[in-house]
XYZ file of C-alpha atoms in Angstrom:
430
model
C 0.000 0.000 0.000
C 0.983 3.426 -1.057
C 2.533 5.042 2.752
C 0.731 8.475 1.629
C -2.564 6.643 1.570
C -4.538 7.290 5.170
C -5.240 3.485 6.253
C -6.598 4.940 9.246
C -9.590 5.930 7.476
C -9.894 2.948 5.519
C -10.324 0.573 8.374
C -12.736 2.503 10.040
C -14.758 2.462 7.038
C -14.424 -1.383 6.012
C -14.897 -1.986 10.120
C -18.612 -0.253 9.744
C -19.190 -1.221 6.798
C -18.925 2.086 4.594
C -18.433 2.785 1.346
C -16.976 5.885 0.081
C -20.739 7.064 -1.536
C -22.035 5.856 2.337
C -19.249 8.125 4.339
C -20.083 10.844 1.766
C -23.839 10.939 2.557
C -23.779 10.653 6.187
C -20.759 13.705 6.415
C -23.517 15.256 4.467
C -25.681 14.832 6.996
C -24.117 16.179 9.369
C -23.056 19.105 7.951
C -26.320 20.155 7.232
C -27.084 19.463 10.958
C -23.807 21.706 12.050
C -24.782 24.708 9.339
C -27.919 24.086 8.302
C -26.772 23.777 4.716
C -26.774 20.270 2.768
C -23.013 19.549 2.169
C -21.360 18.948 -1.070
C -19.490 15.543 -0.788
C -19.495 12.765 -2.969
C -17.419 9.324 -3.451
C -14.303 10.916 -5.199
C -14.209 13.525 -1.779
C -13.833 10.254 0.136
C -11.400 8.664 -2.116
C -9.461 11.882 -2.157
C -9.351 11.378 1.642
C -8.184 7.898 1.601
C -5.779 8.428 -1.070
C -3.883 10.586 1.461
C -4.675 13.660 -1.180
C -6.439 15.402 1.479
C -4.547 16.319 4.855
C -6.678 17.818 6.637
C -10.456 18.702 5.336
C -11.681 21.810 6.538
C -12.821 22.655 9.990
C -16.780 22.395 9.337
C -16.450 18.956 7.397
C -13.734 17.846 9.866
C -15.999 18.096 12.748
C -19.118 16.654 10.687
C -16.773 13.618 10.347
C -15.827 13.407 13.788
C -19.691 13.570 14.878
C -20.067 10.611 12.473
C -17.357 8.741 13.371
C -17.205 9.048 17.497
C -13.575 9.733 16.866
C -11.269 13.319 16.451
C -9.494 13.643 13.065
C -6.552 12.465 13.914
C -7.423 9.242 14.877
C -9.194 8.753 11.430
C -5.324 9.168 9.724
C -5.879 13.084 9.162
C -2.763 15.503 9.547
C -2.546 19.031 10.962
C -1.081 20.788 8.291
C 1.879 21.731 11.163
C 2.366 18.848 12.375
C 3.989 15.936 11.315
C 1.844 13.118 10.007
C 1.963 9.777 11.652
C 2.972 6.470 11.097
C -0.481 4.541 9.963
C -1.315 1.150 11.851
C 0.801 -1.542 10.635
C 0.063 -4.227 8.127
C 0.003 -8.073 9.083
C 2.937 -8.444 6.729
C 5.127 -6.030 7.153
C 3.854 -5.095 11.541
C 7.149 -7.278 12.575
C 9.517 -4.272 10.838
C 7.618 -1.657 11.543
C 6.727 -1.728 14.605
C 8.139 0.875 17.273
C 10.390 -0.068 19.536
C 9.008 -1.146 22.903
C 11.182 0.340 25.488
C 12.614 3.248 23.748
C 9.541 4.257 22.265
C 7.156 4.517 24.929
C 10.243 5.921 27.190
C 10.318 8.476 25.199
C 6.550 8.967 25.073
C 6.912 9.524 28.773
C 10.190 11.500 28.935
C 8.504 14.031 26.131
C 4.984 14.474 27.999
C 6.796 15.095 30.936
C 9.279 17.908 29.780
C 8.866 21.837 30.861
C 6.809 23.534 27.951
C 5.576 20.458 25.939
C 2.169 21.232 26.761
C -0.296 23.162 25.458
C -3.217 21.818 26.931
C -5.211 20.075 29.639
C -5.661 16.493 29.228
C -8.267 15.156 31.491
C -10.302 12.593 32.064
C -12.990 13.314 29.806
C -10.296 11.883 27.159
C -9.861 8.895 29.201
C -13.452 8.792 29.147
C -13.705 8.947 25.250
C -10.825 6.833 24.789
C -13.045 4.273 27.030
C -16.128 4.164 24.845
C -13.082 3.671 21.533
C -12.495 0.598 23.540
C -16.171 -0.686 24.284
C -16.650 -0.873 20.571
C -13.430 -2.482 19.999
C -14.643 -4.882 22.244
C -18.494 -5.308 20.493
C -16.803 -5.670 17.362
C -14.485 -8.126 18.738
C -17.727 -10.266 19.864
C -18.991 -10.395 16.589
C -16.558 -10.560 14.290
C -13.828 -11.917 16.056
C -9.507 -12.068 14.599
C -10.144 -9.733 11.609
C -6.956 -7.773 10.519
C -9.247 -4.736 10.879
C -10.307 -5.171 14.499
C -6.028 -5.120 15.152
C -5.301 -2.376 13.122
C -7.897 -0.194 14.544
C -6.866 -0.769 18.293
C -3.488 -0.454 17.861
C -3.970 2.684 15.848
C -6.270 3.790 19.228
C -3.387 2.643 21.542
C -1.177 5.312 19.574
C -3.728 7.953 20.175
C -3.665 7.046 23.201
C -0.034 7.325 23.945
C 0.003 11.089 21.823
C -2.245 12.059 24.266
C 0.578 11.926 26.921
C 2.541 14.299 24.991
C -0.786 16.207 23.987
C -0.812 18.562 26.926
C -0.677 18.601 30.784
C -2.053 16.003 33.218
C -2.069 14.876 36.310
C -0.536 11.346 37.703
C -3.934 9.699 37.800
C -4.656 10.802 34.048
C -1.645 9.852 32.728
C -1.936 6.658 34.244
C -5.138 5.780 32.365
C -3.697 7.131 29.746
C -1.888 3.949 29.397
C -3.998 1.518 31.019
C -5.777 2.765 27.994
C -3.232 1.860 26.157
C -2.305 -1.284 27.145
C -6.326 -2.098 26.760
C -5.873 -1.160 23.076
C -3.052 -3.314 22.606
C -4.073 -6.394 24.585
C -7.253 -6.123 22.055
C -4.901 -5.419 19.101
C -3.148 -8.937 20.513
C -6.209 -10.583 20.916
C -7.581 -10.165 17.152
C -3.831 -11.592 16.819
C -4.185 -14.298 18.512
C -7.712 -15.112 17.130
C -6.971 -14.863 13.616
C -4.284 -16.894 14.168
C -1.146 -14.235 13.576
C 0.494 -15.642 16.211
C 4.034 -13.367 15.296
C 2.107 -10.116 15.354
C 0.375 -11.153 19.003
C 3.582 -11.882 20.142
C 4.864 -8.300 19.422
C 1.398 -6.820 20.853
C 2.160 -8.447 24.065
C 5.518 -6.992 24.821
C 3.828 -3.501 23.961
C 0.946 -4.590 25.942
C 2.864 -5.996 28.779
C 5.146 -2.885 28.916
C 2.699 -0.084 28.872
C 0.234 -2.248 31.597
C 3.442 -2.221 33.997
C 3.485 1.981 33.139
C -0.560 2.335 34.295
C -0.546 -0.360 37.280
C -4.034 -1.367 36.473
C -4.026 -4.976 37.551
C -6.958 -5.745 35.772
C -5.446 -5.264 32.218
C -1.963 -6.826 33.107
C -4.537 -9.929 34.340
C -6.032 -9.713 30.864
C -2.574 -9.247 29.359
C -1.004 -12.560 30.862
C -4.041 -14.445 30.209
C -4.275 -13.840 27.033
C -0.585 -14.804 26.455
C -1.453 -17.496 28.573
C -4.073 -18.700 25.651
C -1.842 -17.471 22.929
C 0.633 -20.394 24.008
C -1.808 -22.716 24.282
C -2.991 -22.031 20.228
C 0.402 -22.514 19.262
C 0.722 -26.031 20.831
C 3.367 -24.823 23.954
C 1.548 -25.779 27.278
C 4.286 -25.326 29.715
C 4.823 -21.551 28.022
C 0.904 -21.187 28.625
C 0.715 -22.859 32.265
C 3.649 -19.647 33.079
C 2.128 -17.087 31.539
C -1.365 -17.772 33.309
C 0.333 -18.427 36.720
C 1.478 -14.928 36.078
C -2.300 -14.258 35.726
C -3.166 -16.074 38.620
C -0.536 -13.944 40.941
C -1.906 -11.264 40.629
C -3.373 -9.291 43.833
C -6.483 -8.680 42.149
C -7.334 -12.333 41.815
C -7.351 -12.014 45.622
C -9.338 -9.069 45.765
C -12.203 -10.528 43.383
C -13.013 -14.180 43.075
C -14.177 -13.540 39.442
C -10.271 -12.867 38.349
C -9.540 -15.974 40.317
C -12.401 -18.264 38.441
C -10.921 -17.532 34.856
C -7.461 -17.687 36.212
C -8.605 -21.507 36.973
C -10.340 -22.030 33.957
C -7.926 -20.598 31.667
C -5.551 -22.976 33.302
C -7.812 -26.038 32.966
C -8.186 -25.634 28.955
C -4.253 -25.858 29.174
C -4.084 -28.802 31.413
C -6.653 -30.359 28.950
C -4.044 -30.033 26.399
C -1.627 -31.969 28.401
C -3.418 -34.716 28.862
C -3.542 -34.216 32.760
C -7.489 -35.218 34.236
C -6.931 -34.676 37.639
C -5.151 -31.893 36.921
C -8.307 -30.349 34.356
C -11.051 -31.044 37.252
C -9.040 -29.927 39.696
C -8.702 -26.314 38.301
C -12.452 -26.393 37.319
C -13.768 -27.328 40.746
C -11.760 -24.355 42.038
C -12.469 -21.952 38.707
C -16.171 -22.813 40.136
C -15.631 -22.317 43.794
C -14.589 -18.745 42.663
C -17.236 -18.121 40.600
C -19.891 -18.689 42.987
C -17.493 -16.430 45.643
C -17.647 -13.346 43.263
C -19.639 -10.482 44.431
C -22.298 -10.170 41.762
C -22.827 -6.394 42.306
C -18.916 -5.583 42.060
C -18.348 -3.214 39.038
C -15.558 -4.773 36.334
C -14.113 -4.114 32.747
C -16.980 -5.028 30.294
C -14.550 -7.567 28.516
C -15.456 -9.332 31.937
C -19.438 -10.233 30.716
C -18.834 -13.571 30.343
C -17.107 -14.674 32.922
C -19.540 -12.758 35.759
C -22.482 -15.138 33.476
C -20.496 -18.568 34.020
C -20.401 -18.840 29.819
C -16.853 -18.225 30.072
C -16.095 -21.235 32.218
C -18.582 -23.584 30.339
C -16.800 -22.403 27.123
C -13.067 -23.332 28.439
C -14.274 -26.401 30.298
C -15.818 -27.544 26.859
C -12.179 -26.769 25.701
C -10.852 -28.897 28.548
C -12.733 -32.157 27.994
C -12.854 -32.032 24.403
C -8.578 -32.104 24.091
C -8.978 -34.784 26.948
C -11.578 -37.014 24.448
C -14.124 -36.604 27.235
C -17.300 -35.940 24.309
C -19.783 -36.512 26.393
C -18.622 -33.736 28.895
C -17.640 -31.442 26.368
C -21.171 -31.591 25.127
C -22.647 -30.700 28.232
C -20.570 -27.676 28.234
C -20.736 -26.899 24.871
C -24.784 -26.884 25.683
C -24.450 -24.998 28.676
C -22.136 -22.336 26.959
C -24.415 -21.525 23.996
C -27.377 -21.029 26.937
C -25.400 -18.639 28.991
C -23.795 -16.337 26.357
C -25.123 -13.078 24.854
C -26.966 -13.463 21.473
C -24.353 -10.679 20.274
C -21.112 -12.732 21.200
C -20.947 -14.319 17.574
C -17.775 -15.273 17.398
C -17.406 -16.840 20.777
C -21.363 -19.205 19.886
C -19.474 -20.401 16.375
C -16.918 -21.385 18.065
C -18.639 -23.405 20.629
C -21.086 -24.698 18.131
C -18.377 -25.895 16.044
C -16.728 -27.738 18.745
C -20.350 -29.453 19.994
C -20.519 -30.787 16.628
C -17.095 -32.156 17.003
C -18.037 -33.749 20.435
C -21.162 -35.322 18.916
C -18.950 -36.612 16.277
C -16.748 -37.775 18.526
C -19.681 -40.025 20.315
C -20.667 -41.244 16.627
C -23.759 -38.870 15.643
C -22.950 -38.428 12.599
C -26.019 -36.632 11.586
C -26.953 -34.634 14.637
C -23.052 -33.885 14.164
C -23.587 -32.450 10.647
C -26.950 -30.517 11.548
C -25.004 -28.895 14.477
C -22.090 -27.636 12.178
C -24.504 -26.474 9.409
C -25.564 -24.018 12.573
C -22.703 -22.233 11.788
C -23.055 -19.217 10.719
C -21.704 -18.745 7.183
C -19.703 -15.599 7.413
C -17.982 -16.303 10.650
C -17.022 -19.682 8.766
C -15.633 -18.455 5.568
C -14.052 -15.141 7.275
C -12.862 -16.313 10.819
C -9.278 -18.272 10.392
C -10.156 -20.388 14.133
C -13.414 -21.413 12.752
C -12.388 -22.252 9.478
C -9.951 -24.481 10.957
C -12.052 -26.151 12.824
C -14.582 -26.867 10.440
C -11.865 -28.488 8.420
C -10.924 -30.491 11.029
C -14.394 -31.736 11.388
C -15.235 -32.456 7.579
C -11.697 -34.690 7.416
C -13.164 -36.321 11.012
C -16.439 -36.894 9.362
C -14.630 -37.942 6.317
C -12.982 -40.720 8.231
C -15.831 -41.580 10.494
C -18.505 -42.002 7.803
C -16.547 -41.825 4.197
C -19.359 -42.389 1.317
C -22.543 -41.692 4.159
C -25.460 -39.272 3.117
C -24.130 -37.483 5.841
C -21.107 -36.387 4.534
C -22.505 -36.464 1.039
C -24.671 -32.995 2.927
C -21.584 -31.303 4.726
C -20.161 -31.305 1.637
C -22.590 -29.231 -0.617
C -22.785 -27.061 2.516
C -18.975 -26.549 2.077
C -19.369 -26.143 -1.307
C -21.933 -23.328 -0.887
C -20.343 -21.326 1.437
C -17.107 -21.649 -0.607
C -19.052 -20.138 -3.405
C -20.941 -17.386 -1.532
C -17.419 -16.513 0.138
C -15.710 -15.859 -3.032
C -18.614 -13.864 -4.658
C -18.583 -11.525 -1.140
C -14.519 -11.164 -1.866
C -15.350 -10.465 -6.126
């Protein structure tokens, strides 16, 4: 891609689903709201704006955008005409080069916001505030889409907003250190998308970000989130006793002594990883105690929202399903799997394909073939063809199906389903 191009911009738009005509009608909009005359934008204005050929639009349409978009121009990729423009959120392949450098770069983040005379304004906690509602739809669009390239780009471009704004103007110690907790949110989200789309060498390089700027804020509930996700990120890439560290790391944590809830997924992030070593005891041991904590945890307490599942109990069915299903326990998994889809929200997506997929797999695994098949069909279509965990284990179940039933009417089905969604994936990318 063209560096003068504002990517920024671009994966806003693909991440709510605009195209340039769409942008152009609803800046429209809002002009006329701010002026009370219609504005004059079309597609090429918004392809002039993506093409980098535009800076900085003027102030009226610059602040119609930002009331469209939730988000100040210069998060959408837009320059200052004095200032100098910056970096745009890297791309999966070239991230690994790119990337700033952990230490030196966020040292000197701090060293500049704290100098004599770099500020020229008050940063307060209304941006904290705004950065906070950034991250709440980082996180919807997380539960519904799940490991899209987009959903990384665009929090690790917020985690760099949020990192200018320490050089942005004055604060005090309690701003600046949500500042980075904010951060370090953005990141660990950034990482998670990572992780989830399986880009296992660009989580890896979230994480030391993630794990660097979480140590700068002190908030033990993202460093929790942090380890626990690297804790998981091991366990996707096959390397149990690197995932059993990183969530003891989790684990140690004060705050998982301060609320039960941390505790639970502590325990149940450790059983999934215990389930891939083969180790029963060891897998209903750290369930019993993941739900010990559970039903400890104040119900009333107030927590991050990336915390909804695990205060409903869906996170624990979900990783317990994880558990007995590496162990070959089907039967178990199934109940789990059941209970999971039950508990969580109708708008976690990602997380019921997931768990529908593996149910299928566990029926499979307990020889119904066709009650197998009908459960995978359940799938839904786009989260299939578009999410790379999904996809993979759909392929794992059509070879198991393949080997458990080879020449069956049932198989004969799953594959003109996998034919069809093959064909309405490619027409969506045409």
């Amino acid at each position: 891609m063209d560096a003068t191009r504002n990517s920024a911009l671009e994966v806003w738009m693909a991440e709510h689903g605009h195209s340039s005509n769409s942008l152009a009608d609803a800046v429209n909009d809002a002009l006329e709201r701010l002026t009370g005359r219609a504005g004059g934008l079309d597609g090429s204005s918004i392809r002039s704006w993506k093409a980098g050929r535009v800076k900085w639009p003027k102030s009226a349409t610059r602040k119609a955008l930002e009331d469209v978009t939730g988000l100040p121009a210069i998060a959408l990729g837009f320059v200052p005409r004095s200032r100098t423009p910056l970096k745009p959120a890297p791309s999966q392949e070239d991230s690994a080069m790119k990337r700033r450098t952990l230490v030196g770069g966020i040292a000197a983040a701090a060293a500049a916001a704290a100098a004599p005379g770099s500020s020229h304004r008050r940063i307060g906690m209304s941006d904290v505030d705004r950065l906070r509602t950034r991250f709440a739809e980082v996180i919807a669009s997380d539960h519904r889409h799940g490991g899209q390239l987009g959903i990384e780009q665009r929090a690790a471009t917020l985690a760099d907003e949020a990192l200018n704004l320490q050089n942005a103007g004055s604060a005090t110690q309690r701003v600046r250190g949500s500042l980075y907790a904010c951060a370090a949110s953005f990141r660990s989200s950034a990482m998670w998308a990572a992780i989830d789309g399986r880009r296992y060498d660009d989580a890896k390089g979230h994480m030391r970000e993630a794990q660097a700027l979480a140590e700068m804020s002190g908030d033990q509930a993202i460093k929790f989130r942090i380890w626990s996700h690297t804790g998981t990120m091991y366990r996707h890439m096959g390397r149990p006793a690197d995932a059993l560290a990183a969530n003891d790391v989790a684990r140690n944590l004060n705050i998982t002594r301060r609320d039960p809830l941390f505790a639970s997924l502590g325990h149940a992030r450790q059983a999934a990883t215990y389930g891939l070593t083969g180790d029963t005891a060891a897998v209903a041991r750290s369930l019993g105690h993941a739900q010990d904590a559970l039903e400890r945890a104040d119900p009333d307490l107030a927590r991050p929202m990336w915390m909804a599942a695990v205060h409903t109990g869906a996170e624990l069915e979900t990783l317990a399903l994880a558990a007995h299903f590496r162990l070959g326990n089907f039967e178990q998994a199934e109940t789990h799997a059941h209970r999971s889809l039950t508990l969580l929200c109708p708008r976690m997506r990602r997380d019921r394909a997931i768990n529908t997929a593996r149910l299928a797999a566990a029926q499979l695994g307990q020889g119904d073939v066709e009650l197998a098949v009908t459960t995978a069909m359940e799938v839904p279509s786009d989260i299939a063809a578009q999410h790379a965990r999904v996809t993979r284990m759909l392929y794992e179940f059509g070879a198991a199906l393949d080997a458990t039933a080879p020449g069956s009417a049932a198989i004969q089905a799953w594959t003109e389903q996998v034919a069809d969604r093959t064909t309405a994936a490619q027409l969506c990318r045409a």
